[in-house]
Coordinates of N, CA, C and O and ligand atoms in Angstrom, one line a residue:
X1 N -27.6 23.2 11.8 CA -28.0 22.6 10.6 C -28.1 23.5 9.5 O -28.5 24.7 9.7
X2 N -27.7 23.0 8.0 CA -28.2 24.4 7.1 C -29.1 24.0 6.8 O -29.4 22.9 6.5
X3 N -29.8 25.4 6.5 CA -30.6 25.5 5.7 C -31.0 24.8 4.6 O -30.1 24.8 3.8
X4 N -32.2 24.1 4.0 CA -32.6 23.8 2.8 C -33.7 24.6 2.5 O -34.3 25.2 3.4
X5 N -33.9 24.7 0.8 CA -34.7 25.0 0.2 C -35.8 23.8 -0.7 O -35.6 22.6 -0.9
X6 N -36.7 24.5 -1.1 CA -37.6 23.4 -1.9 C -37.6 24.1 -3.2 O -38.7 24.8 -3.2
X7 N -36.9 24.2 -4.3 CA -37.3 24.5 -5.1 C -38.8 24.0 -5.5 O -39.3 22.9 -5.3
X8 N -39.5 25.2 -6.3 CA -41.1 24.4 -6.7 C -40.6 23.3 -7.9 O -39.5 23.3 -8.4
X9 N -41.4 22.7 -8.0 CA -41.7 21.4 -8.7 C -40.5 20.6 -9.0 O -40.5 20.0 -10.1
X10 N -39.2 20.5 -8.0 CA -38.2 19.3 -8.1 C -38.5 18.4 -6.8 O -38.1 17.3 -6.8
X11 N -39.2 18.8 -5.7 CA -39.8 18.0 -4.6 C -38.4 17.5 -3.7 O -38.6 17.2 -2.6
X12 N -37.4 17.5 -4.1 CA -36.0 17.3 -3.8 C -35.6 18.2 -3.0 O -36.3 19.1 -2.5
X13 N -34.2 18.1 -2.8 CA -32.9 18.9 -1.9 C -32.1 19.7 -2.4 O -31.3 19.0 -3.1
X14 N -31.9 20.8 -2.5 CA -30.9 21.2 -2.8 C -29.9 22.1 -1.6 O -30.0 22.2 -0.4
X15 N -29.1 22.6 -2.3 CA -28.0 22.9 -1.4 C -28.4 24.4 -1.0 O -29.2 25.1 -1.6
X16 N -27.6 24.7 0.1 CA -28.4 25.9 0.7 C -28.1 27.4 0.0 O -28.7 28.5 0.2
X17 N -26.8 27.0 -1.2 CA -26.5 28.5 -1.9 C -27.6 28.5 -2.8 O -28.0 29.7 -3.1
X18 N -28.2 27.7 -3.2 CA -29.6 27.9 -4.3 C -29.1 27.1 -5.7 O -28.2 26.3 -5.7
X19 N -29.6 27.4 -6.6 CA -29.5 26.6 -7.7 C -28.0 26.7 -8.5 O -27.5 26.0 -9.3
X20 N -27.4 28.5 -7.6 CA -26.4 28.3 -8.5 C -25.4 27.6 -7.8 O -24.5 27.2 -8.6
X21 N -25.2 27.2 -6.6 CA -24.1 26.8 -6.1 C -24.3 25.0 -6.4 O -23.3 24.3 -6.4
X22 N -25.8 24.4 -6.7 CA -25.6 23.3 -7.2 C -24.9 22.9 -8.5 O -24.2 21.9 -8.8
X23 N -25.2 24.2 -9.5 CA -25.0 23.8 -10.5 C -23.3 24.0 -11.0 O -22.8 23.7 -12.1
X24 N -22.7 24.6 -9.7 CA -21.0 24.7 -9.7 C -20.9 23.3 -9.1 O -19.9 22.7 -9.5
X25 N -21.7 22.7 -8.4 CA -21.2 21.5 -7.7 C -21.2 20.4 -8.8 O -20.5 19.4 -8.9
X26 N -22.4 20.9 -9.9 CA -22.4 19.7 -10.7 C -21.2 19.9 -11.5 O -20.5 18.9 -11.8
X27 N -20.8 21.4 -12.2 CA -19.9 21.3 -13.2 C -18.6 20.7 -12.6 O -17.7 20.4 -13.5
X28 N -18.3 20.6 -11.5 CA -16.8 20.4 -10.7 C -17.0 18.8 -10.7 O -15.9 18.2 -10.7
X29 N -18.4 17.9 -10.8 CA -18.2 16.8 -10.5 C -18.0 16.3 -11.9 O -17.2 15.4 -12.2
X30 N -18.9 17.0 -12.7 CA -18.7 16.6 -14.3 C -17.2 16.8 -15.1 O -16.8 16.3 -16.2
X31 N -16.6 17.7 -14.5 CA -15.4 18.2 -15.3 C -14.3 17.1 -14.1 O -13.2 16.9 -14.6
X32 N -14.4 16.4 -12.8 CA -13.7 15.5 -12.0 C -13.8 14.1 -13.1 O -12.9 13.4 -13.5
X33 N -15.3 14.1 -13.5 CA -15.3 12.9 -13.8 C -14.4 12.7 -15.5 O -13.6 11.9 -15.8
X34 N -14.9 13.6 -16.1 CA -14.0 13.3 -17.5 C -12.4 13.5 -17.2 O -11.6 12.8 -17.8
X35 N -11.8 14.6 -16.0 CA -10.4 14.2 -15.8 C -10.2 12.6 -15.5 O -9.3 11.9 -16.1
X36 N -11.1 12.1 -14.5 CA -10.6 10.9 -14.4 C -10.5 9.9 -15.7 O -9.6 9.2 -16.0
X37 N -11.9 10.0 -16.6 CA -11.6 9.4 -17.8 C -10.6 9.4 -18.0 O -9.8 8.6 -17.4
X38 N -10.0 10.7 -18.9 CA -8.7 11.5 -19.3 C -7.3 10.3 -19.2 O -6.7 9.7 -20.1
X39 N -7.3 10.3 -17.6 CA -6.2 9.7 -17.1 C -6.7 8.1 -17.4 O -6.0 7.5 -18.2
X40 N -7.4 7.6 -17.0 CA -7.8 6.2 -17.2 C -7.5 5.4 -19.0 O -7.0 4.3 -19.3
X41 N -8.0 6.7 -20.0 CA -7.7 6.1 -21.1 C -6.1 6.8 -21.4 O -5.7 6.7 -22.6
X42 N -5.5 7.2 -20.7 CA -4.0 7.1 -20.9 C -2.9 6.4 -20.2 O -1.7 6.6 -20.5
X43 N -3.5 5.6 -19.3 CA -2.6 4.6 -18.8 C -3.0 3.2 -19.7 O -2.2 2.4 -20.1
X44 N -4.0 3.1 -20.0 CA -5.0 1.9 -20.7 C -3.6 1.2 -21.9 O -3.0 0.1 -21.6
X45 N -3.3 1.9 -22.9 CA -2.6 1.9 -23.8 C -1.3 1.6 -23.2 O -0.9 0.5 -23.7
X46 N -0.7 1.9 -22.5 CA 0.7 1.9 -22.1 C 1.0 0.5 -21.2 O 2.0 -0.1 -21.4
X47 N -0.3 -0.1 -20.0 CA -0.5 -1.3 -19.8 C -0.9 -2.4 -20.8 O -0.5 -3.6 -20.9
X48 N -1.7 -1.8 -21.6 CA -1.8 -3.2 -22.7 C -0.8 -2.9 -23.6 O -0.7 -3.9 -24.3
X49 N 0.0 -2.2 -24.0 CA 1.2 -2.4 -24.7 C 2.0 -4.0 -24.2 O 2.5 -5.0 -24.8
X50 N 1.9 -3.6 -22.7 CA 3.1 -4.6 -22.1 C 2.7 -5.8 -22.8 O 1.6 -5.9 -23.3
X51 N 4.0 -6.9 -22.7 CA 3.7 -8.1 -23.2 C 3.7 -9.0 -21.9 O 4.8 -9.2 -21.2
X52 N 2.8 -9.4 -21.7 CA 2.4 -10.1 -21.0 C 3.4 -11.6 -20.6 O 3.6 -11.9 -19.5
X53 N 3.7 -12.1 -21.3 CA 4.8 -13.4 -21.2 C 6.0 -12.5 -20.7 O 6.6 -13.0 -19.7
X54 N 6.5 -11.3 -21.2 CA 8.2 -10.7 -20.7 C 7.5 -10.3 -19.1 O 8.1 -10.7 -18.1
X55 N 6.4 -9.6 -18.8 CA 6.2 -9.4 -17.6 C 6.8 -10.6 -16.7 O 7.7 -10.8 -15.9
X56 N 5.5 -11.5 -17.3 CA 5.3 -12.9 -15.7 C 7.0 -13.0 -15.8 O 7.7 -12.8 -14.8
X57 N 7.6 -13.2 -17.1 CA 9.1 -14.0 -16.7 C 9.6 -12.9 -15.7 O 9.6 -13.1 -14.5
X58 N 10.0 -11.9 -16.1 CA 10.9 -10.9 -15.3 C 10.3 -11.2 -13.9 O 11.2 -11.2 -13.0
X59 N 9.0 -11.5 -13.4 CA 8.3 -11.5 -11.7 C 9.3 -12.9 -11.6 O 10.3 -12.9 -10.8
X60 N 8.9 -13.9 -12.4 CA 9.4 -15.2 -12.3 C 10.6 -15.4 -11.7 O 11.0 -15.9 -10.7
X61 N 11.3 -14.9 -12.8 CA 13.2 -15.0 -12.4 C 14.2 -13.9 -12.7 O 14.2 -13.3 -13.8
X62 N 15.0 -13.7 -11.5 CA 16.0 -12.9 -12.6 C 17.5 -13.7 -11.5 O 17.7 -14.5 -10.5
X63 N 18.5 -12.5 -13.0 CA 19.6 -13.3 -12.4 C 20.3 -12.1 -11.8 O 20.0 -10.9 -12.1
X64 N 21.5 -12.5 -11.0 CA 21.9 -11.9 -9.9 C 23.2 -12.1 -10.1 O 23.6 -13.2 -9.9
X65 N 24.4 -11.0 -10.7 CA 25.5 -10.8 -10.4 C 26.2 -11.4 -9.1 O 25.6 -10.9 -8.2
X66 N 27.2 -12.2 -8.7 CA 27.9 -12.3 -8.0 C 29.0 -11.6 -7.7 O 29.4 -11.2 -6.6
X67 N 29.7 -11.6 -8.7 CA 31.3 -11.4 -8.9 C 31.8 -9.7 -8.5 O 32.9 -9.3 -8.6
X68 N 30.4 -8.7 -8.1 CA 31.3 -7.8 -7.3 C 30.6 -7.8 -5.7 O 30.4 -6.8 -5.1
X69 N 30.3 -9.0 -5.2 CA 30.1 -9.2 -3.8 C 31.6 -9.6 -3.6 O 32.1 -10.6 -4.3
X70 N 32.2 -8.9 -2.7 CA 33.6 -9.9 -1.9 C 32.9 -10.6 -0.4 O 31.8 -10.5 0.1
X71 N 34.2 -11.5 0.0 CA 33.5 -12.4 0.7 C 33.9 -11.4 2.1 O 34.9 -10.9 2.3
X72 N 32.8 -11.4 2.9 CA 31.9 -11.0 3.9 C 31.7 -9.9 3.5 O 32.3 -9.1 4.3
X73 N 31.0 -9.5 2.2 CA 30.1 -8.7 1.8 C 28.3 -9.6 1.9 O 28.2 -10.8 2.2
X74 N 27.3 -8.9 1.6 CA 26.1 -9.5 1.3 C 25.4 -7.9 0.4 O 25.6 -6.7 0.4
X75 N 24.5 -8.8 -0.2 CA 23.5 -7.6 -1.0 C 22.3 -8.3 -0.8 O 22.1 -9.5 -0.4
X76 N 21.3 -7.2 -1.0 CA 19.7 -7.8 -1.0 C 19.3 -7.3 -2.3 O 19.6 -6.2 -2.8
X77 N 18.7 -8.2 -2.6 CA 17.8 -7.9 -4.2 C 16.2 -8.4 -4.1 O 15.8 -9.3 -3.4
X78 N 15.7 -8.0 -4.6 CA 14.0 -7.8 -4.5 C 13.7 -9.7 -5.9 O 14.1 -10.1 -7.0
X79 N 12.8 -9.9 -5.1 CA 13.0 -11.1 -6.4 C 11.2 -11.5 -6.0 O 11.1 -11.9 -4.8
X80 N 10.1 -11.4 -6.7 CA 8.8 -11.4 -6.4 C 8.5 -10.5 -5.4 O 7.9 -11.0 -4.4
X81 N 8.7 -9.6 -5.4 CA 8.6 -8.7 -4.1 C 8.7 -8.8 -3.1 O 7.8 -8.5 -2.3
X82 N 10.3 -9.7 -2.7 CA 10.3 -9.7 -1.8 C 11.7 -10.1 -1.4 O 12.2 -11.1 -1.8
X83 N 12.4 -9.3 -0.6 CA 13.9 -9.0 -0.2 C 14.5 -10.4 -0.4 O 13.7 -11.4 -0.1
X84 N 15.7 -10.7 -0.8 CA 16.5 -11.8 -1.3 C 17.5 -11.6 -0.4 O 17.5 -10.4 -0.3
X85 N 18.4 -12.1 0.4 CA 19.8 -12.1 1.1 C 21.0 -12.7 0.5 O 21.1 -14.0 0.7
X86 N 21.7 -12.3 0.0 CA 22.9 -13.0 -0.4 C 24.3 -13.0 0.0 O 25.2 -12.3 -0.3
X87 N 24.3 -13.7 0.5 CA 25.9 -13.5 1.4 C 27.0 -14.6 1.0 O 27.0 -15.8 1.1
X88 N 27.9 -13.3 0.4 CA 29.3 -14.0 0.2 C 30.3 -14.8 1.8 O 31.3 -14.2 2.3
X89 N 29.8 -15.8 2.3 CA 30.4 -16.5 3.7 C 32.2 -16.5 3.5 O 33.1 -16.8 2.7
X90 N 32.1 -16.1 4.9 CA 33.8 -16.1 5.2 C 34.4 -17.8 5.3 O 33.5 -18.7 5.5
X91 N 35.7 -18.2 5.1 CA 35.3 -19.4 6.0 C 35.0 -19.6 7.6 O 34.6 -20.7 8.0
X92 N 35.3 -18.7 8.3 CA 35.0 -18.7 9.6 C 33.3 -18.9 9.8 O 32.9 -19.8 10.5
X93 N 32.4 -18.0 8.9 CA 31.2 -18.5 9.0 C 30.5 -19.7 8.4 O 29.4 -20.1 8.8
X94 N 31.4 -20.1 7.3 CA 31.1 -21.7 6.4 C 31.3 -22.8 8.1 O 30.5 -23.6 8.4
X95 N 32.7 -22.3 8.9 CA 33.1 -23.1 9.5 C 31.8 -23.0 10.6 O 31.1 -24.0 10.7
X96 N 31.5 -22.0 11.2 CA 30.6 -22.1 12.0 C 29.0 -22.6 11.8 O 28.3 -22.8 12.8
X97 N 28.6 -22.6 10.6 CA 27.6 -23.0 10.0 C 27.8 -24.6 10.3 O 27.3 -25.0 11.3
X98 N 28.6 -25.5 9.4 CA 28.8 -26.9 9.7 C 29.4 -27.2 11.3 O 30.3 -28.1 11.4
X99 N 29.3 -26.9 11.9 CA 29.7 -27.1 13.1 C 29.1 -27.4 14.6 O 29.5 -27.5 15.8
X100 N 27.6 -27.5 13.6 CA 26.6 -26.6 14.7 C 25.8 -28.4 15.1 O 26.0 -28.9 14.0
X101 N 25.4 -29.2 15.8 CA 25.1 -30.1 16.5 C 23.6 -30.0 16.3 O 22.9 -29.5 17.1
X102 N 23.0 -30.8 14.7 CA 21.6 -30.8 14.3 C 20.7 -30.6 15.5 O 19.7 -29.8 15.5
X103 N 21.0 -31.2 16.5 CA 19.8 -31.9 17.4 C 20.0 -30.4 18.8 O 19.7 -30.6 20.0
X104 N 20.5 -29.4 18.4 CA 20.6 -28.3 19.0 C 19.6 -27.2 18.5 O 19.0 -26.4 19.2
X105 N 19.4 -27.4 16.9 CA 18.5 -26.5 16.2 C 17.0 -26.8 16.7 O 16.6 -27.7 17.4
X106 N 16.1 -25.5 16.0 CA 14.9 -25.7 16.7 C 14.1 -26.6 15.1 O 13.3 -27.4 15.1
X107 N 15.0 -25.8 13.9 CA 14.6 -26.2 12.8 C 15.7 -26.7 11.9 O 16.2 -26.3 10.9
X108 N 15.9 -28.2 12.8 CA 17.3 -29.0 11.7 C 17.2 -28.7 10.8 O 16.1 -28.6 10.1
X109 N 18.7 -28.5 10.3 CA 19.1 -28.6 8.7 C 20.8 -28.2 8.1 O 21.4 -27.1 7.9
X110 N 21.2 -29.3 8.0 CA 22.6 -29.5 7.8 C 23.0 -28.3 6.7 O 22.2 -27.9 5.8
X111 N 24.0 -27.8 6.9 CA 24.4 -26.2 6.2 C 24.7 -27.1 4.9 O 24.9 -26.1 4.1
X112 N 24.8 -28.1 4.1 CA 25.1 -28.3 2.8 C 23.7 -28.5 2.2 O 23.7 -28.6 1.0
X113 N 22.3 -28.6 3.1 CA 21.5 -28.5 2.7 C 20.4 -27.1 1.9 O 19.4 -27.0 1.3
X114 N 21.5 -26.2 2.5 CA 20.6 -25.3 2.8 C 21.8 -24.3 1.6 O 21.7 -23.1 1.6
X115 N 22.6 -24.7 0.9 CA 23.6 -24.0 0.0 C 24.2 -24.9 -1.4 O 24.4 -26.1 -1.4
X116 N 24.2 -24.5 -1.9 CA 24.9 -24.9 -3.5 C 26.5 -24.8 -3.6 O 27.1 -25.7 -4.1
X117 N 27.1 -23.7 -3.2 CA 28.0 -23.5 -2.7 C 28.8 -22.9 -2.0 O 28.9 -21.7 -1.9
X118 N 29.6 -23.9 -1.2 CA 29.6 -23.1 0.6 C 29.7 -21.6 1.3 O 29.3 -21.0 2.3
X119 N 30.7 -21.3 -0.3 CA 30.8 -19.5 0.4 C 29.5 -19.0 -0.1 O 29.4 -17.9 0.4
X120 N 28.3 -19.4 -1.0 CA 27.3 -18.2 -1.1 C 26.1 -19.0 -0.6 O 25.6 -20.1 -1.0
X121 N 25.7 -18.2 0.4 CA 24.5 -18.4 1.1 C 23.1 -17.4 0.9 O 23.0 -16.3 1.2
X122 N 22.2 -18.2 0.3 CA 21.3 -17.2 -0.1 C 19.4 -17.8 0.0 O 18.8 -18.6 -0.7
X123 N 19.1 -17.0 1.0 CA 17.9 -17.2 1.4 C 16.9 -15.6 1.5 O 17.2 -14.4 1.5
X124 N 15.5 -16.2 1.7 CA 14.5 -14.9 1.3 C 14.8 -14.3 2.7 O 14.8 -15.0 3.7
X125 N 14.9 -13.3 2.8 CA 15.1 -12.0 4.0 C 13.7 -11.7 4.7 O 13.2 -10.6 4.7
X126 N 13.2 -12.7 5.1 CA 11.4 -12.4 5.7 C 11.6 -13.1 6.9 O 12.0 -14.2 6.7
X127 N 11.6 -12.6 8.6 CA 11.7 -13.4 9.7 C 10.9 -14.2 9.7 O 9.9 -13.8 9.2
X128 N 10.9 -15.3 10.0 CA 9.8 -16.2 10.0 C 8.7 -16.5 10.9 O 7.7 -17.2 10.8
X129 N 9.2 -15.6 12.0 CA 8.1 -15.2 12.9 C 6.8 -14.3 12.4 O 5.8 -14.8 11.9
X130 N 7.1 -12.9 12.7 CA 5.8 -12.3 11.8 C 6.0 -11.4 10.2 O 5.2 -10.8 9.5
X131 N 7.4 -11.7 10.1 CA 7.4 -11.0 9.0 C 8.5 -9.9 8.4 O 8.8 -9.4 7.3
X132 N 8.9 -9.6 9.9 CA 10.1 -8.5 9.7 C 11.1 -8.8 8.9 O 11.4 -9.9 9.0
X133 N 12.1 -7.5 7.9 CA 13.1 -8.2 7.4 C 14.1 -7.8 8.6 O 14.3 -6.7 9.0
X134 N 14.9 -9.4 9.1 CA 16.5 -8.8 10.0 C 17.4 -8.2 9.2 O 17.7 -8.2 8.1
X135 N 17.7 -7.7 10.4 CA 19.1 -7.1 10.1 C 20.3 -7.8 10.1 O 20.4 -8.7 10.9
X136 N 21.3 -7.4 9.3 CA 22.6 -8.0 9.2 C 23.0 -8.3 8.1 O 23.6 -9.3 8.0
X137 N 22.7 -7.2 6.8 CA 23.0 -6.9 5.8 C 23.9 -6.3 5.9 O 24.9 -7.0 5.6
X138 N 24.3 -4.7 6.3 CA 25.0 -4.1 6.3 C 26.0 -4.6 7.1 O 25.7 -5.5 7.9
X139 N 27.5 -4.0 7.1 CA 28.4 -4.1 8.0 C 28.1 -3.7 9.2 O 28.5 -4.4 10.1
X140 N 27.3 -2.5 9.5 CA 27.0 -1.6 10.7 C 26.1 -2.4 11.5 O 26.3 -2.5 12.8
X141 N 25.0 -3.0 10.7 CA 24.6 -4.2 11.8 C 24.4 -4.9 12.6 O 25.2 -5.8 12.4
X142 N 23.6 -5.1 13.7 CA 23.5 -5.8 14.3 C 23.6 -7.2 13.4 O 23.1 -7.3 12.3
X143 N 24.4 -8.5 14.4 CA 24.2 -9.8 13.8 C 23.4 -11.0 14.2 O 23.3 -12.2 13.7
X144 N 23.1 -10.5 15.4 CA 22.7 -11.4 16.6 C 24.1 -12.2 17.0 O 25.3 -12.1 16.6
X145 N 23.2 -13.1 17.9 CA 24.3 -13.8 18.5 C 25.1 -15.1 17.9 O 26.1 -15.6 18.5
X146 N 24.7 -15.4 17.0 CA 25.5 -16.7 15.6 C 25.9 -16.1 15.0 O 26.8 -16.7 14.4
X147 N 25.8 -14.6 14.5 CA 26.5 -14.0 13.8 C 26.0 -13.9 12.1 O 26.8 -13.7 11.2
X148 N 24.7 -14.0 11.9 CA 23.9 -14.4 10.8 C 23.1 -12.7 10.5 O 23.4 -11.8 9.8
X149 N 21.8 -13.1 11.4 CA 20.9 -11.8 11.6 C 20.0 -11.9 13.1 O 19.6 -12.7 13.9
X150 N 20.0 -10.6 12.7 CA 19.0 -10.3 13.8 C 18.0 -9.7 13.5 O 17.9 -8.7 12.8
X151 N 16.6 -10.3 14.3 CA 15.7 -9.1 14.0 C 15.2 -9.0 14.9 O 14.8 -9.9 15.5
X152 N 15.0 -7.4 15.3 CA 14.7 -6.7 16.3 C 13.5 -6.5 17.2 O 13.2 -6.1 18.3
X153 N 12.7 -7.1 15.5 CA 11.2 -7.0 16.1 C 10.7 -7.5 17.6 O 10.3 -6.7 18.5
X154 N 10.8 -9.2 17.5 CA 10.6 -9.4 19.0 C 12.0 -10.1 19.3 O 11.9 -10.9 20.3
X155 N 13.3 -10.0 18.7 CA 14.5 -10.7 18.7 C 14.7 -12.3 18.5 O 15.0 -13.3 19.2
X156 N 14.5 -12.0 17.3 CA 15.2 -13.4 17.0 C 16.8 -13.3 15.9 O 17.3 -12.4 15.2
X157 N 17.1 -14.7 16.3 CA 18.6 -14.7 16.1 C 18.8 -15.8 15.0 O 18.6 -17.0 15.3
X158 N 19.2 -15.4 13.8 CA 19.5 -16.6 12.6 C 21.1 -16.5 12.6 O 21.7 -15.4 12.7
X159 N 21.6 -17.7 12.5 CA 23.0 -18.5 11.8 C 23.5 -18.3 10.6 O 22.9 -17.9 9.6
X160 N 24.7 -18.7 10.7 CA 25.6 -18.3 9.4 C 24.9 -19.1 8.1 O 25.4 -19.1 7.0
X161 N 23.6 -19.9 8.4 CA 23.2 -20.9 7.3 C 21.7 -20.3 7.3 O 20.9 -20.9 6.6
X162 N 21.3 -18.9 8.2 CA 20.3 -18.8 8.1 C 19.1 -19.5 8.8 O 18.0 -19.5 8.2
X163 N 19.3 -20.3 10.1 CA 18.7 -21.0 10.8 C 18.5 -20.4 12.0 O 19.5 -19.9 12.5
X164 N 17.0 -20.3 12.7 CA 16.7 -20.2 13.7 C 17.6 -20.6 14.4 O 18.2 -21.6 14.1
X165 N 18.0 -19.5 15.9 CA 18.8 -20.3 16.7 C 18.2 -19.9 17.8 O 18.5 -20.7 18.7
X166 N 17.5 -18.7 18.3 CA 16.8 -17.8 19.5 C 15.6 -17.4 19.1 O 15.4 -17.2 17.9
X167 N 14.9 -17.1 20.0 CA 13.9 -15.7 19.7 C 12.7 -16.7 19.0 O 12.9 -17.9 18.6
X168 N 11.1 -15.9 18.9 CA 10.5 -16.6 18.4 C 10.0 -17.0 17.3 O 8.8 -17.5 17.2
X169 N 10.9 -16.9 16.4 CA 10.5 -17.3 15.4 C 10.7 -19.1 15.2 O 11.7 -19.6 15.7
X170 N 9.8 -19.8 14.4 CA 9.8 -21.2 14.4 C 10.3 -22.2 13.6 O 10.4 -23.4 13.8
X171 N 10.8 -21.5 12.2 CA 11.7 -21.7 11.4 C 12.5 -20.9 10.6 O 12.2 -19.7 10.3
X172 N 13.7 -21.6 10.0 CA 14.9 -21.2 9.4 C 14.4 -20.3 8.2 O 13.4 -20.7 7.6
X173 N 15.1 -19.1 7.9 CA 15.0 -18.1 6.9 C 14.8 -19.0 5.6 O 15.5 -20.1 5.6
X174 N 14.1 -18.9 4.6 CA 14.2 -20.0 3.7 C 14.7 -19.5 2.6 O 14.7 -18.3 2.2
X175 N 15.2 -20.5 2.1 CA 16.3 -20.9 0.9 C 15.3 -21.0 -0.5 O 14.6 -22.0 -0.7
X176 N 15.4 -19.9 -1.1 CA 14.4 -19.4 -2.5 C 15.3 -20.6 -3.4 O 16.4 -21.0 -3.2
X177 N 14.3 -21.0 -4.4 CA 14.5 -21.8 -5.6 C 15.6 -21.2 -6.7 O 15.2 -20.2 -7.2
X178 N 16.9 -21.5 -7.0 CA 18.0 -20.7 -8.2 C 18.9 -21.9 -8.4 O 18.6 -23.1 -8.2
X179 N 19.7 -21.6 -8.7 CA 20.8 -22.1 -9.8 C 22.0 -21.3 -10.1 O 21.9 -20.2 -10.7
X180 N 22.9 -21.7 -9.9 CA 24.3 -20.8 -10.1 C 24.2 -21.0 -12.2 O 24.5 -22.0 -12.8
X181 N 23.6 -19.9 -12.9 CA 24.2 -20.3 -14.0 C 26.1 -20.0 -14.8 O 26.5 -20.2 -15.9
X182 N 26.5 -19.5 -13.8 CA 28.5 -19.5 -14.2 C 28.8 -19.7 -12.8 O 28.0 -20.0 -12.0
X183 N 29.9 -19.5 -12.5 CA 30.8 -19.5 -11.6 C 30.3 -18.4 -10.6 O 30.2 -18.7 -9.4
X184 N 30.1 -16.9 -11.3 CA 29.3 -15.8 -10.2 C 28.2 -15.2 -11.1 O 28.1 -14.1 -11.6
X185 N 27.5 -16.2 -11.2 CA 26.2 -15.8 -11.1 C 25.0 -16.7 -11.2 O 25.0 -17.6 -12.0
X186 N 24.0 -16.3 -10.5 CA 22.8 -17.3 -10.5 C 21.3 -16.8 -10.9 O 21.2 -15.6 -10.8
X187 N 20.5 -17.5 -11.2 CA 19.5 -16.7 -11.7 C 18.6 -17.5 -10.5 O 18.9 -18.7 -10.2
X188 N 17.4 -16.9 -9.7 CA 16.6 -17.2 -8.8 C 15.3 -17.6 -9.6 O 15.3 -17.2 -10.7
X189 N 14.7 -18.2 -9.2 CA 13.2 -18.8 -9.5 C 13.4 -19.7 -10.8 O 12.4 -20.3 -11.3
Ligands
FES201 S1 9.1 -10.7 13.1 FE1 11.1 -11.3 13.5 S2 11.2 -11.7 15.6 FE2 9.1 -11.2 15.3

């Protein structure tokens, strides 16, 4: 245990170096506390600069280049914080997508339902089980066994439409709210 002292007439605690080592303790807390001011009133300015309406929109929506995805390429883009999937479909995977026998799925949903148009397939990248993003962005990839994604976590397996087809997850990768505004490009939210 250390040592304390009683200074006479503070009736209090002090630290066991004596008065002077409190009074380094105070100046380090006093000279911590105005750095933190310091810093506090210089981010202050720089956040209330922002404009508040350009913020929300930018969280809101943005738009997404198509036209240098080739087809069985995909990109991910962050859109509310949170991974986007965008895949330019082959027709072999358009074909495999429509082909699939509703009443086989765990979470029906006809592939024209779930796309705007057939070669770009684009849904939020969050497993629907606990959360992991799959894999099957990259070429290198695992795709699972539909040839969609996989995720490794506890293995589940999505379709070329982005539909549960194995594994425990309980429903299909979901299809974020956008709009193709040209031919290759769409803006999300
Ligand atoms: S989080 Fe994807 S399978 Fe569990």
């Amino acid at each position: 245990m250390a040592q304390t002292t009683h200074p006479p007439g503070t009736g209090g605690h002090a630290a066991s170096g004596g008065e002077g080592a409190s009074r380094r303790d105070f100046l380090y807390l006093a000279t911590g506390a105005v750095g933190a001011i310091g810093v506090a009133s210089a981010v202050w300015p720089f956040i209330d600069s922002m404009n508040p309406a350009a913020d929300t929109l930018a969280l809101a929506s943005i738009d997404v280049d198509l036209a240098p995805v080739q087809e069985g390429q995909a990109i991910t883009v962050t859109w509310r914080g949170k991974p986007v999937f965008v895949r330019h479909r082959t027709a072999k995977e358009i074909e495999e997508a429509r082909t699939v026998n509703l009443g086989d799925l765990r979470d029906p949903a006809a592939d024209d339902t779930r796309v705007k148009k057939p070669e770009w397939l684009i849904v939020v990248g969050i497993c629907t089980h606990l959360g992991c993003v799959p894999l099957g962005q990259k070429p290198t990839d695992p795709r699972g066994d539909y040839d969609g994604w996989f995720c490794p976590c506890h293995g589940s397996h999505y379709d070329t439409a982005g539909r549960i087809r194995k594994g425990p997850a309980p429903a299909n990768l979901v299809v974020p709210q956008y709009a193709f505004t040209s031919d290759t490009a769409v803006r999300l939210g």
